[in-house]
Amino acid sequence: MATEPDAGGPDPIPADDNNPRSSGNPKGDDSNSTAGEPPASPPLPAKHVPATPGPRAAGLREVYRRALERTLERVSWDNVAACYPTVAARAPATLRAVQGQMVGLLREKCDREFESILQNRNVVAKLNELESLVGDAARRKSENPDREPPVPPHLLPADDVLAAHLAPQLASQQSQLNARLQTAQAHNARLFEEIRAQRAEAAELVAAVERVLADMDGASELLGGVADDLAAEARAVEVEMSGT
């Protein structure tokens, strides 16, 4: 059983090696403070400023408070005394102190865990964002009272839900495919221009060859009338040269 301190004066300070008042140095000086001082610690991060809770965040805190109170009522004095009747009969003050400590520790731990969850999950900001979305939806509904309400998400067919989930990925893929298609179209346009230029050059070469052939045909026609006379003269000259 814990003993109560004397009422005649303040509690004595226990001896502690880390307590400067209990050591031999009354001023608490550190002999190693001047030799080899450690490097300065980095600056502390900015203090987290909690968001102002809206109606839903305040309602969540109220629900948590009621649930915690209902839970702690299970650790009431009557229930603890019923579990430990002998201690309750012989040392009720001690049992009451233990019961109060249990309730306090449970409350402190639950509050700490609840606040940690709120901060890590950013619950207050998200609930405030939900408030904004609900308010925006109510405003739009009031502005268009005759508009047909949309189908709830849980009533949509599976194909629509799948299409809604795949829409962002399909949109990004479509943009990439459009870019590739534009690149291919530009490349094909350049190839078409090159092919057309080559065809024009080939047409010019064919026309030049045709002109040369036409000239050769004209020359053959001109020589066709005198070809026999030239052949006869050539034979006569050959006979004369052979006779001599």
Short mmCIF file of C-alpha atoms in Angstrom, two decimals:
data_model
loop_
_atom_site.label_atom_id
_atom_site.label_comp_id
_atom_site.label_asym_id
_atom_site.label_seq_id
_atom_site.Cartn_x
_atom_site.Cartn_y
_atom_site.Cartn_z
CA MET A 1 0.00 0.00 0.00
CA ALA A 2 1.31 3.41 -0.95
CA THR A 3 2.16 5.68 1.98
CA GLU A 4 1.00 9.28 2.01
CA PRO A 5 3.64 12.05 2.31
CA ASP A 6 4.01 14.01 5.52
CA ALA A 7 1.95 17.17 5.67
CA GLY A 8 4.69 19.06 7.51
CA GLY A 9 6.70 20.07 4.41
CA PRO A 10 7.43 19.45 0.72
CA ASP A 11 8.46 16.09 -0.62
CA PRO A 12 12.23 15.42 -0.47
CA ILE A 13 14.02 15.43 -3.79
CA PRO A 14 15.49 11.99 -4.55
CA ALA A 15 19.15 11.72 -5.33
CA ASP A 16 19.78 11.51 -9.03
CA ASP A 17 23.04 11.55 -10.91
CA ASN A 18 21.41 13.57 -13.69
CA ASN A 19 19.95 16.11 -11.26
CA PRO A 20 22.37 19.01 -10.77
CA ARG A 21 20.92 19.86 -7.37
CA SER A 22 21.67 16.39 -6.02
CA SER A 23 25.23 16.21 -7.35
CA GLY A 24 28.33 17.68 -5.85
CA ASN A 25 28.31 20.61 -8.25
CA PRO A 26 25.68 23.05 -6.97
CA LYS A 27 25.60 25.06 -10.19
CA GLY A 28 25.07 22.04 -12.38
CA ASP A 29 28.15 22.86 -14.55
CA ASP A 30 29.32 20.22 -16.97
CA SER A 31 33.07 19.75 -17.02
CA ASN A 32 32.89 18.52 -20.63
CA SER A 33 30.78 21.42 -21.87
CA THR A 34 33.79 23.44 -23.06
CA ALA A 35 35.80 20.55 -24.51
CA GLY A 36 34.49 18.96 -27.70
CA GLU A 37 31.08 20.58 -27.98
CA PRO A 38 28.69 18.56 -30.17
CA PRO A 39 27.53 20.06 -33.48
CA ALA A 40 24.41 22.14 -33.45
CA SER A 41 21.22 20.14 -33.93
CA PRO A 42 19.13 20.74 -37.09
CA PRO A 43 16.16 23.08 -36.78
CA LEU A 44 12.91 21.56 -35.66
CA PRO A 45 10.19 21.02 -38.28
CA ALA A 46 7.31 23.42 -38.49
CA LYS A 47 4.66 22.84 -35.91
CA HIS A 48 1.57 21.12 -37.24
CA VAL A 49 -1.40 23.45 -37.24
CA PRO A 50 -4.62 21.42 -37.01
CA ALA A 51 -7.45 22.32 -39.33
CA THR A 52 -10.58 23.84 -37.86
CA PRO A 53 -13.09 20.98 -37.51
CA GLY A 54 -16.35 21.36 -39.37
CA PRO A 55 -19.75 19.95 -38.39
CA ARG A 56 -18.89 16.41 -39.43
CA ALA A 57 -15.50 16.48 -37.69
CA ALA A 58 -17.15 17.85 -34.56
CA GLY A 59 -19.80 15.14 -34.80
CA LEU A 60 -17.08 12.51 -35.08
CA ARG A 61 -15.43 13.80 -31.93
CA GLU A 62 -18.80 13.76 -30.14
CA VAL A 63 -19.44 10.17 -31.21
CA TYR A 64 -15.98 9.20 -30.01
CA ARG A 65 -16.55 10.94 -26.67
CA ARG A 66 -19.84 9.14 -26.09
CA ALA A 67 -18.38 5.78 -27.07
CA LEU A 68 -15.42 6.32 -24.76
CA GLU A 69 -17.69 7.29 -21.86
CA ARG A 70 -19.83 4.21 -22.41
CA THR A 71 -16.69 2.07 -22.48
CA LEU A 72 -15.23 3.60 -19.33
CA GLU A 73 -18.51 3.05 -17.53
CA ARG A 74 -17.66 -0.64 -17.66
CA VAL A 75 -14.69 0.09 -15.41
CA SER A 76 -16.84 1.79 -12.77
CA TRP A 77 -16.25 1.41 -9.05
CA ASP A 78 -19.16 -1.00 -8.64
CA ASN A 79 -17.86 -3.36 -11.34
CA VAL A 80 -14.29 -3.26 -10.00
CA ALA A 81 -15.50 -3.81 -6.42
CA ALA A 82 -17.60 -6.76 -7.59
CA CYS A 83 -14.50 -8.28 -9.21
CA TYR A 84 -12.34 -7.74 -6.08
CA PRO A 85 -14.72 -7.94 -3.12
CA THR A 86 -12.02 -8.73 -0.57
CA VAL A 87 -9.84 -5.77 -1.53
CA ALA A 88 -12.93 -3.54 -1.72
CA ALA A 89 -13.87 -4.53 1.82
CA ARG A 90 -10.43 -4.26 3.40
CA ALA A 91 -8.77 -1.46 1.41
CA PRO A 92 -11.42 0.48 -0.48
CA ALA A 93 -9.25 3.59 -0.79
CA THR A 94 -6.49 1.65 -2.51
CA LEU A 95 -8.92 -0.06 -4.85
CA ARG A 96 -10.55 3.27 -5.67
CA ALA A 97 -7.13 4.72 -6.46
CA VAL A 98 -6.34 1.78 -8.73
CA GLN A 99 -9.74 2.10 -10.42
CA GLY A 100 -9.19 5.82 -10.98
CA GLN A 101 -5.73 5.18 -12.40
CA MET A 102 -7.12 2.54 -14.76
CA VAL A 103 -9.83 4.90 -16.00
CA GLY A 104 -7.34 7.73 -16.40
CA LEU A 105 -4.81 5.60 -18.26
CA LEU A 106 -7.46 4.15 -20.56
CA ARG A 107 -8.84 7.60 -21.30
CA GLU A 108 -5.39 9.03 -21.95
CA LYS A 109 -4.36 6.15 -24.24
CA CYS A 110 -7.64 6.29 -26.20
CA ASP A 111 -7.38 10.05 -26.60
CA ARG A 112 -3.79 9.77 -27.76
CA GLU A 113 -4.59 7.04 -30.28
CA PHE A 114 -7.65 8.92 -31.54
CA GLU A 115 -5.69 12.13 -32.06
CA SER A 116 -2.89 10.18 -33.75
CA ILE A 117 -5.36 8.62 -36.18
CA LEU A 118 -6.93 12.00 -36.91
CA GLN A 119 -3.53 13.51 -37.66
CA ASN A 120 -2.01 10.60 -39.64
CA ARG A 121 -5.12 10.07 -41.76
CA ASN A 122 -5.82 13.80 -42.13
CA VAL A 123 -9.39 13.08 -41.08
CA VAL A 124 -10.43 16.64 -40.22
CA ALA A 125 -9.31 18.06 -43.57
CA LYS A 126 -11.00 15.24 -45.48
CA LEU A 127 -14.23 15.66 -43.55
CA ASN A 128 -14.08 19.40 -44.24
CA GLU A 129 -13.58 18.59 -47.93
CA LEU A 130 -16.62 16.33 -47.74
CA GLU A 131 -18.53 19.25 -46.26
CA SER A 132 -17.53 21.35 -49.25
CA LEU A 133 -18.58 18.64 -51.70
CA VAL A 134 -21.94 18.17 -49.99
CA GLY A 135 -22.50 21.93 -49.93
CA ASP A 136 -21.56 22.21 -53.60
CA ALA A 137 -23.95 19.38 -54.46
CA ALA A 138 -26.76 21.03 -52.49
CA ARG A 139 -26.10 24.33 -54.25
CA ARG A 140 -26.20 22.71 -57.68
CA LYS A 141 -29.39 20.88 -56.79
CA SER A 142 -31.04 24.11 -55.66
CA GLU A 143 -29.95 25.86 -58.86
CA ASN A 144 -31.39 23.07 -61.06
CA PRO A 145 -34.43 21.71 -59.18
CA ASP A 146 -35.94 20.14 -62.33
CA ARG A 147 -32.82 18.22 -63.24
CA GLU A 148 -33.13 14.46 -63.07
CA PRO A 149 -30.99 13.08 -60.25
CA PRO A 150 -28.09 10.89 -61.37
CA VAL A 151 -28.08 7.15 -60.88
CA PRO A 152 -26.41 6.15 -57.58
CA PRO A 153 -23.02 4.50 -58.09
CA HIS A 154 -24.13 1.22 -56.51
CA LEU A 155 -26.93 0.92 -59.10
CA LEU A 156 -24.73 1.48 -62.15
CA PRO A 157 -24.04 -1.52 -64.43
CA ALA A 158 -20.68 -3.20 -64.27
CA ASP A 159 -19.66 -1.97 -67.73
CA ASP A 160 -20.20 1.67 -66.75
CA VAL A 161 -18.24 1.26 -63.52
CA LEU A 162 -15.41 -0.45 -65.38
CA ALA A 163 -15.39 2.25 -68.05
CA ALA A 164 -15.28 4.96 -65.38
CA HIS A 165 -12.29 3.32 -63.70
CA LEU A 166 -10.48 2.77 -67.01
CA ALA A 167 -11.24 6.23 -68.40
CA PRO A 168 -8.06 7.94 -67.02
CA GLN A 169 -5.77 5.16 -68.30
CA LEU A 170 -7.53 5.02 -71.64
CA ALA A 171 -7.35 8.80 -71.99
CA SER A 172 -3.59 8.80 -71.39
CA GLN A 173 -3.10 5.92 -73.84
CA GLN A 174 -5.27 7.67 -76.41
CA SER A 175 -3.19 10.84 -76.14
CA GLN A 176 -0.02 8.81 -76.66
CA LEU A 177 -1.51 7.01 -79.64
CA ASN A 178 -2.67 10.31 -81.13
CA ALA A 179 0.84 11.69 -80.82
CA ARG A 180 2.30 8.60 -82.48
CA LEU A 181 -0.36 8.82 -85.23
CA GLN A 182 0.49 12.46 -85.93
CA THR A 183 4.18 11.57 -86.12
CA ALA A 184 3.45 8.72 -88.55
CA GLN A 185 1.23 10.97 -90.67
CA ALA A 186 3.94 13.63 -90.89
CA HIS A 187 6.51 10.98 -91.85
CA ASN A 188 4.16 9.57 -94.51
CA ALA A 189 3.58 13.07 -95.89
CA ARG A 190 7.35 13.58 -96.27
CA LEU A 191 7.67 10.19 -98.00
CA PHE A 192 4.79 11.05 -100.34
CA GLU A 193 6.48 14.29 -101.36
CA GLU A 194 9.75 12.44 -101.98
CA ILE A 195 7.99 9.78 -104.06
CA ARG A 196 6.13 12.41 -106.09
CA ALA A 197 9.39 14.26 -106.79
CA GLN A 198 11.05 11.01 -107.86
CA ARG A 199 8.12 10.19 -110.14
CA ALA A 200 8.34 13.64 -111.73
CA GLU A 201 12.07 13.18 -112.30
CA ALA A 202 11.48 9.71 -113.82
CA ALA A 203 8.80 11.17 -116.09
CA GLU A 204 11.24 13.83 -117.31
CA LEU A 205 13.88 11.15 -118.03
CA VAL A 206 11.36 9.04 -119.98
CA ALA A 207 10.32 12.08 -122.00
CA ALA A 208 13.95 12.84 -122.82
CA VAL A 209 14.53 9.24 -123.95
CA GLU A 210 11.40 9.38 -126.07
CA ARG A 211 12.62 12.57 -127.71
CA VAL A 212 15.98 10.93 -128.50
CA LEU A 213 14.21 7.91 -129.98
CA ALA A 214 11.99 10.20 -132.03
CA ASP A 215 15.08 11.98 -133.38
CA MET A 216 16.65 8.65 -134.23
CA ASP A 217 13.47 7.54 -136.01
CA GLY A 218 13.44 10.80 -137.99
CA ALA A 219 17.06 10.34 -138.98
CA SER A 220 16.34 6.77 -140.09
CA GLU A 221 13.45 7.94 -142.21
CA LEU A 222 15.66 10.60 -143.82
CA LEU A 223 18.36 8.05 -144.56
CA GLY A 224 15.87 5.46 -145.79
CA GLY A 225 15.53 7.09 -149.27
CA VAL A 226 19.28 7.27 -150.04
CA ALA A 227 20.43 4.18 -148.23
CA ASP A 228 20.38 2.02 -151.42
CA ASP A 229 22.35 4.61 -153.44
CA LEU A 230 24.94 4.88 -150.68
CA ALA A 231 25.26 1.12 -150.55
CA ALA A 232 25.74 0.90 -154.35
CA GLU A 233 28.38 3.63 -154.31
CA ALA A 234 30.15 1.88 -151.46
CA ARG A 235 30.23 -1.44 -153.41
CA ALA A 236 31.45 0.31 -156.56
CA VAL A 237 34.28 1.98 -154.70
CA GLU A 238 35.22 -1.33 -153.10
CA VAL A 239 35.30 -3.05 -156.60
CA GLU A 240 37.44 -0.30 -158.03
CA MET A 241 39.89 -0.54 -155.16
CA SER A 242 40.06 -4.30 -155.42
CA GLY A 243 40.58 -4.14 -159.23
CA THR A 244 43.51 -1.90 -158.97
#
